[in-house]
Structures are given as C-alpha cells and as structure tokens.
Amino acid sequence: MATLKKVTANTLLYSFSQMLQRGSSVIFFPIFSSYLSKTDYGIQSISNYIGMYCAVIAGFELNRAVSRLVFEEESNTEFRSRLLGTMFLFQLLVFSALTVLGLLLGPFTLQRLLNDIPFHPYITLTFLCVPFFQVYTLYKVYLQSTH
C-alpha cells in the first residue's frame, strides 16, 4: 500500500506536468502565430486533429486496462512483462495497419476534410507518427501505474 507521502508527491508531480502541458499551449500560441501563416497554422491543427482521432479510434482504450492490470498485479513481474509486451506488439501492429490503411485510402477519403491541404507530405507524416505516439502513451501509462 502506498504511503500518504508517496501519493502526495506523485500527485503533485503529475499535476505539475499536466499544468505544464496545458500551459504550453498558452506559451506557444504567440510563437506559432508569429512564425506560421494562417494556412500553416490550419495545416498543423488539421494534422493534430487527424492524429488524435486515429489514436483514440484505434487505441481501444487498452491503456486504461494496462493501467488497472499493472496496478493490480504489482508484485507479479512476469505477468506485467507479458502484458506490456503483448500490448506493445498489439498496438504496434494495429497502428501500423492503420497507418498503411490511412496512407492508401486517406487521399480519397479525407479530401473533403482537407480542402486545399495537400495529403503528401503533411498528412502522410501525421499517419507515420501515430504508432510512435501510442507507444509513448503506453509507456506513460505504465509509469503512472507503477509510481
């Protein structure tokens, strides 16, 4: 069982990192708006939207299951290793398949959303980054559930 001191320290650290992450948008908006044109900023926003949408749809909210199972099986390191390995491979395969599917079908299906934004290179790079984002999220969930 976690002590009150450990829970308080981890809560403060997590809260600070969340505030820093949310506050960074306030800091970076003036920088983005001074260096990027309205078109560039729109391209960045659409790319982020597509990437986040893909991560939510293909993620199956399995990160929450990993968090719960890792926390419940705190002492069983073999189970945690097998679980994380399985989740890593599953998510890598699912997101890689989603990336390939997105690269093949995206130019046709996303045309109405993109309007004048060229699919290549902007959305192509977004689809290529999605598997790495999900691996990072899995690692972050693991750290949150073990500390």
PDB file of C-alpha atoms in Angstrom:
ATOM      1  CA  MET A   1       0.000   0.000   0.000  1.00  0.00           C
ATOM      2  CA  ALA A   2       1.263   3.424  -0.881  1.00  0.00           C
ATOM      3  CA  THR A   3       2.033   5.843   1.875  1.00  0.00           C
ATOM      4  CA  LEU A   4       0.400   9.241   2.080  1.00  0.00           C
ATOM      5  CA  LYS A   5       3.741  10.935   1.439  1.00  0.00           C
ATOM      6  CA  LYS A   6       4.329   8.930  -1.749  1.00  0.00           C
ATOM      7  CA  VAL A   7       0.781   9.542  -3.015  1.00  0.00           C
ATOM      8  CA  THR A   8       1.081  13.270  -2.318  1.00  0.00           C
ATOM      9  CA  ALA A   9       4.460  13.538  -4.051  1.00  0.00           C
ATOM     10  CA  ASN A  10       3.268  11.624  -7.114  1.00  0.00           C
ATOM     11  CA  THR A  11       0.017  13.631  -7.258  1.00  0.00           C
ATOM     12  CA  LEU A  12       1.923  16.905  -7.157  1.00  0.00           C
ATOM     13  CA  LEU A  13       4.334  15.722  -9.842  1.00  0.00           C
ATOM     14  CA  TYR A  14       1.504  14.523 -12.083  1.00  0.00           C
ATOM     15  CA  SER A  15      -0.499  17.723 -11.534  1.00  0.00           C
ATOM     16  CA  PHE A  16       2.527  19.886 -12.307  1.00  0.00           C
ATOM     17  CA  SER A  17       3.256  18.015 -15.520  1.00  0.00           C
ATOM     18  CA  GLN A  18      -0.394  18.312 -16.617  1.00  0.00           C
ATOM     19  CA  MET A  19      -0.436  22.057 -15.885  1.00  0.00           C
ATOM     20  CA  LEU A  20       2.843  22.482 -17.752  1.00  0.00           C
ATOM     21  CA  GLN A  21       1.469  20.585 -20.725  1.00  0.00           C
ATOM     22  CA  ARG A  22      -1.755  22.626 -20.785  1.00  0.00           C
ATOM     23  CA  GLY A  23       0.096  25.879 -20.166  1.00  0.00           C
ATOM     24  CA  SER A  24       2.469  25.253 -23.030  1.00  0.00           C
ATOM     25  CA  SER A  25      -0.334  25.969 -25.488  1.00  0.00           C
ATOM     26  CA  VAL A  26      -0.672  29.452 -23.997  1.00  0.00           C
ATOM     27  CA  ILE A  27       3.072  29.979 -24.331  1.00  0.00           C
ATOM     28  CA  PHE A  28       3.440  28.507 -27.815  1.00  0.00           C
ATOM     29  CA  PHE A  29       0.399  30.109 -29.423  1.00  0.00           C
ATOM     30  CA  PRO A  30       2.060  33.540 -29.828  1.00  0.00           C
ATOM     31  CA  ILE A  31       5.198  31.851 -31.153  1.00  0.00           C
ATOM     32  CA  PHE A  32       3.230  29.768 -33.642  1.00  0.00           C
ATOM     33  CA  SER A  33       1.142  32.731 -34.732  1.00  0.00           C
ATOM     34  CA  SER A  34       4.191  34.928 -35.326  1.00  0.00           C
ATOM     35  CA  TYR A  35       6.143  32.341 -37.333  1.00  0.00           C
ATOM     36  CA  LEU A  36       3.338  30.449 -39.050  1.00  0.00           C
ATOM     37  CA  SER A  37       0.882  31.856 -41.523  1.00  0.00           C
ATOM     38  CA  LYS A  38      -2.822  31.194 -41.072  1.00  0.00           C
ATOM     39  CA  THR A  39      -2.549  28.440 -43.663  1.00  0.00           C
ATOM     40  CA  ASP A  40       0.374  26.789 -41.880  1.00  0.00           C
ATOM     41  CA  TYR A  41      -1.386  27.002 -38.528  1.00  0.00           C
ATOM     42  CA  GLY A  42      -4.506  25.456 -40.075  1.00  0.00           C
ATOM     43  CA  ILE A  43      -2.460  22.621 -41.569  1.00  0.00           C
ATOM     44  CA  GLN A  44      -0.914  21.958 -38.166  1.00  0.00           C
ATOM     45  CA  SER A  45      -4.325  21.955 -36.478  1.00  0.00           C
ATOM     46  CA  ILE A  46      -5.874  19.581 -39.022  1.00  0.00           C
ATOM     47  CA  SER A  47      -2.858  17.267 -38.785  1.00  0.00           C
ATOM     48  CA  ASN A  48      -3.113  17.177 -34.989  1.00  0.00           C
ATOM     49  CA  TYR A  49      -6.844  16.515 -35.206  1.00  0.00           C
ATOM     50  CA  ILE A  50      -6.362  13.578 -37.586  1.00  0.00           C
ATOM     51  CA  GLY A  51      -3.555  12.117 -35.467  1.00  0.00           C
ATOM     52  CA  MET A  52      -5.522  12.353 -32.229  1.00  0.00           C
ATOM     53  CA  TYR A  53      -8.628  10.920 -33.873  1.00  0.00           C
ATOM     54  CA  CYS A  54      -6.652   7.916 -35.139  1.00  0.00           C
ATOM     55  CA  ALA A  55      -5.097   7.372 -31.709  1.00  0.00           C
ATOM     56  CA  VAL A  56      -8.497   7.382 -29.994  1.00  0.00           C
ATOM     57  CA  ILE A  57     -10.213   5.149 -32.551  1.00  0.00           C
ATOM     58  CA  ALA A  58      -7.505   2.504 -32.851  1.00  0.00           C
ATOM     59  CA  GLY A  59      -6.399   2.657 -29.212  1.00  0.00           C
ATOM     60  CA  PHE A  60      -9.449   0.728 -27.998  1.00  0.00           C
ATOM     61  CA  GLU A  61      -8.802   2.366 -24.592  1.00  0.00           C
ATOM     62  CA  LEU A  62      -6.449  -0.517 -23.865  1.00  0.00           C
ATOM     63  CA  ASN A  63      -4.149   1.829 -21.989  1.00  0.00           C
ATOM     64  CA  ARG A  64      -6.723   2.032 -19.194  1.00  0.00           C
ATOM     65  CA  ALA A  65      -6.781  -1.753 -18.984  1.00  0.00           C
ATOM     66  CA  VAL A  66      -2.989  -1.837 -18.841  1.00  0.00           C
ATOM     67  CA  SER A  67      -3.012   0.735 -16.067  1.00  0.00           C
ATOM     68  CA  ARG A  68      -5.503  -1.234 -13.996  1.00  0.00           C
ATOM     69  CA  LEU A  69      -3.861  -4.630 -14.548  1.00  0.00           C
ATOM     70  CA  VAL A  70      -0.337  -3.373 -13.884  1.00  0.00           C
ATOM     71  CA  PHE A  71      -1.517  -1.727 -10.666  1.00  0.00           C
ATOM     72  CA  GLU A  72      -3.432  -4.823  -9.512  1.00  0.00           C
ATOM     73  CA  GLU A  73      -0.570  -7.203 -10.309  1.00  0.00           C
ATOM     74  CA  GLU A  74       2.111  -5.052  -8.726  1.00  0.00           C
ATOM     75  CA  SER A  75       4.075  -7.985  -7.319  1.00  0.00           C
ATOM     76  CA  ASN A  76       3.796 -10.300 -10.337  1.00  0.00           C
ATOM     77  CA  THR A  77       6.599  -9.042 -12.589  1.00  0.00           C
ATOM     78  CA  GLU A  78       6.294 -11.907 -15.085  1.00  0.00           C
ATOM     79  CA  PHE A  79       2.616 -11.088 -15.690  1.00  0.00           C
ATOM     80  CA  ARG A  80       3.404  -7.391 -16.100  1.00  0.00           C
ATOM     81  CA  SER A  81       6.200  -8.144 -18.563  1.00  0.00           C
ATOM     82  CA  ARG A  82       3.976 -10.423 -20.643  1.00  0.00           C
ATOM     83  CA  LEU A  83       1.096  -7.936 -20.526  1.00  0.00           C
ATOM     84  CA  LEU A  84       3.236  -4.985 -21.601  1.00  0.00           C
ATOM     85  CA  GLY A  85       4.932  -6.992 -24.327  1.00  0.00           C
ATOM     86  CA  THR A  86       1.613  -8.192 -25.684  1.00  0.00           C
ATOM     87  CA  MET A  87       0.110  -4.698 -25.563  1.00  0.00           C
ATOM     88  CA  PHE A  88       3.178  -3.192 -27.205  1.00  0.00           C
ATOM     89  CA  LEU A  89       3.081  -5.663 -30.091  1.00  0.00           C
ATOM     90  CA  PHE A  90      -0.693  -5.447 -30.471  1.00  0.00           C
ATOM     91  CA  GLN A  91      -0.734  -1.665 -30.537  1.00  0.00           C
ATOM     92  CA  LEU A  92       2.256  -1.511 -32.855  1.00  0.00           C
ATOM     93  CA  LEU A  93       0.559  -3.900 -35.276  1.00  0.00           C
ATOM     94  CA  VAL A  94      -2.843  -2.177 -35.093  1.00  0.00           C
ATOM     95  CA  PHE A  95      -1.402   1.289 -35.536  1.00  0.00           C
ATOM     96  CA  SER A  96       0.925   0.158 -38.296  1.00  0.00           C
ATOM     97  CA  ALA A  97      -2.056  -1.366 -40.111  1.00  0.00           C
ATOM     98  CA  LEU A  98      -3.998   1.851 -39.530  1.00  0.00           C
ATOM     99  CA  THR A  99      -1.083   3.825 -40.927  1.00  0.00           C
ATOM    100  CA  VAL A 100      -0.907   1.709 -44.065  1.00  0.00           C
ATOM    101  CA  LEU A 101      -4.684   1.907 -44.469  1.00  0.00           C
ATOM    102  CA  GLY A 102      -4.614   5.654 -43.919  1.00  0.00           C
ATOM    103  CA  LEU A 103      -1.838   6.120 -46.440  1.00  0.00           C
ATOM    104  CA  LEU A 104      -3.688   4.051 -49.045  1.00  0.00           C
ATOM    105  CA  LEU A 105      -7.227   5.353 -48.513  1.00  0.00           C
ATOM    106  CA  GLY A 106      -6.537   8.754 -46.993  1.00  0.00           C
ATOM    107  CA  PRO A 107      -6.059  10.729 -50.200  1.00  0.00           C
ATOM    108  CA  PHE A 108      -9.547   9.673 -51.303  1.00  0.00           C
ATOM    109  CA  THR A 109     -11.497   9.646 -48.028  1.00  0.00           C
ATOM    110  CA  LEU A 110     -10.065  12.754 -46.380  1.00  0.00           C
ATOM    111  CA  GLN A 111     -10.361  15.024 -49.410  1.00  0.00           C
ATOM    112  CA  ARG A 112     -13.473  16.848 -48.129  1.00  0.00           C
ATOM    113  CA  LEU A 113     -11.870  17.485 -44.744  1.00  0.00           C
ATOM    114  CA  LEU A 114      -8.554  18.634 -46.162  1.00  0.00           C
ATOM    115  CA  ASN A 115      -9.916  21.023 -48.821  1.00  0.00           C
ATOM    116  CA  ASP A 116      -6.753  22.625 -50.253  1.00  0.00           C
ATOM    117  CA  ILE A 117      -4.284  20.949 -47.884  1.00  0.00           C
ATOM    118  CA  PRO A 118      -2.079  18.501 -49.801  1.00  0.00           C
ATOM    119  CA  PHE A 119      -2.175  14.980 -48.380  1.00  0.00           C
ATOM    120  CA  HIS A 120       1.518  14.458 -49.052  1.00  0.00           C
ATOM    121  CA  PRO A 121       3.654  15.414 -47.025  1.00  0.00           C
ATOM    122  CA  TYR A 122       1.515  16.791 -44.170  1.00  0.00           C
ATOM    123  CA  ILE A 123      -1.000  14.030 -43.504  1.00  0.00           C
ATOM    124  CA  THR A 124       1.476  11.345 -44.541  1.00  0.00           C
ATOM    125  CA  LEU A 125       3.813  12.454 -41.755  1.00  0.00           C
ATOM    126  CA  THR A 126       0.883  12.535 -39.338  1.00  0.00           C
ATOM    127  CA  PHE A 127      -0.027   8.929 -40.122  1.00  0.00           C
ATOM    128  CA  LEU A 128       3.612   7.867 -39.783  1.00  0.00           C
ATOM    129  CA  CYS A 129       3.816   9.421 -36.300  1.00  0.00           C
ATOM    130  CA  VAL A 130       0.675   7.777 -34.886  1.00  0.00           C
ATOM    131  CA  PRO A 131       2.284   4.399 -33.929  1.00  0.00           C
ATOM    132  CA  PHE A 132       5.069   6.175 -32.062  1.00  0.00           C
ATOM    133  CA  PHE A 133       2.575   8.325 -30.186  1.00  0.00           C
ATOM    134  CA  GLN A 134       0.740   5.242 -28.992  1.00  0.00           C
ATOM    135  CA  VAL A 135       3.948   3.537 -27.828  1.00  0.00           C
ATOM    136  CA  TYR A 136       4.787   6.674 -25.858  1.00  0.00           C
ATOM    137  CA  THR A 137       1.291   6.675 -24.330  1.00  0.00           C
ATOM    138  CA  LEU A 138       1.676   3.035 -23.278  1.00  0.00           C
ATOM    139  CA  TYR A 139       4.978   3.851 -21.586  1.00  0.00           C
ATOM    140  CA  LYS A 140       3.445   6.859 -19.826  1.00  0.00           C
ATOM    141  CA  VAL A 141       0.530   4.751 -18.561  1.00  0.00           C
ATOM    142  CA  TYR A 142       2.971   2.147 -17.267  1.00  0.00           C
ATOM    143  CA  LEU A 143       4.934   4.779 -15.353  1.00  0.00           C
ATOM    144  CA  GLN A 144       1.759   6.310 -13.916  1.00  0.00           C
ATOM    145  CA  SER A 145       0.515   2.952 -12.680  1.00  0.00           C
ATOM    146  CA  THR A 146       3.792   1.860 -11.104  1.00  0.00           C
ATOM    147  CA  HIS A 147       4.794   5.072  -9.340  1.00  0.00           C
TER     148      HIS A 147
END
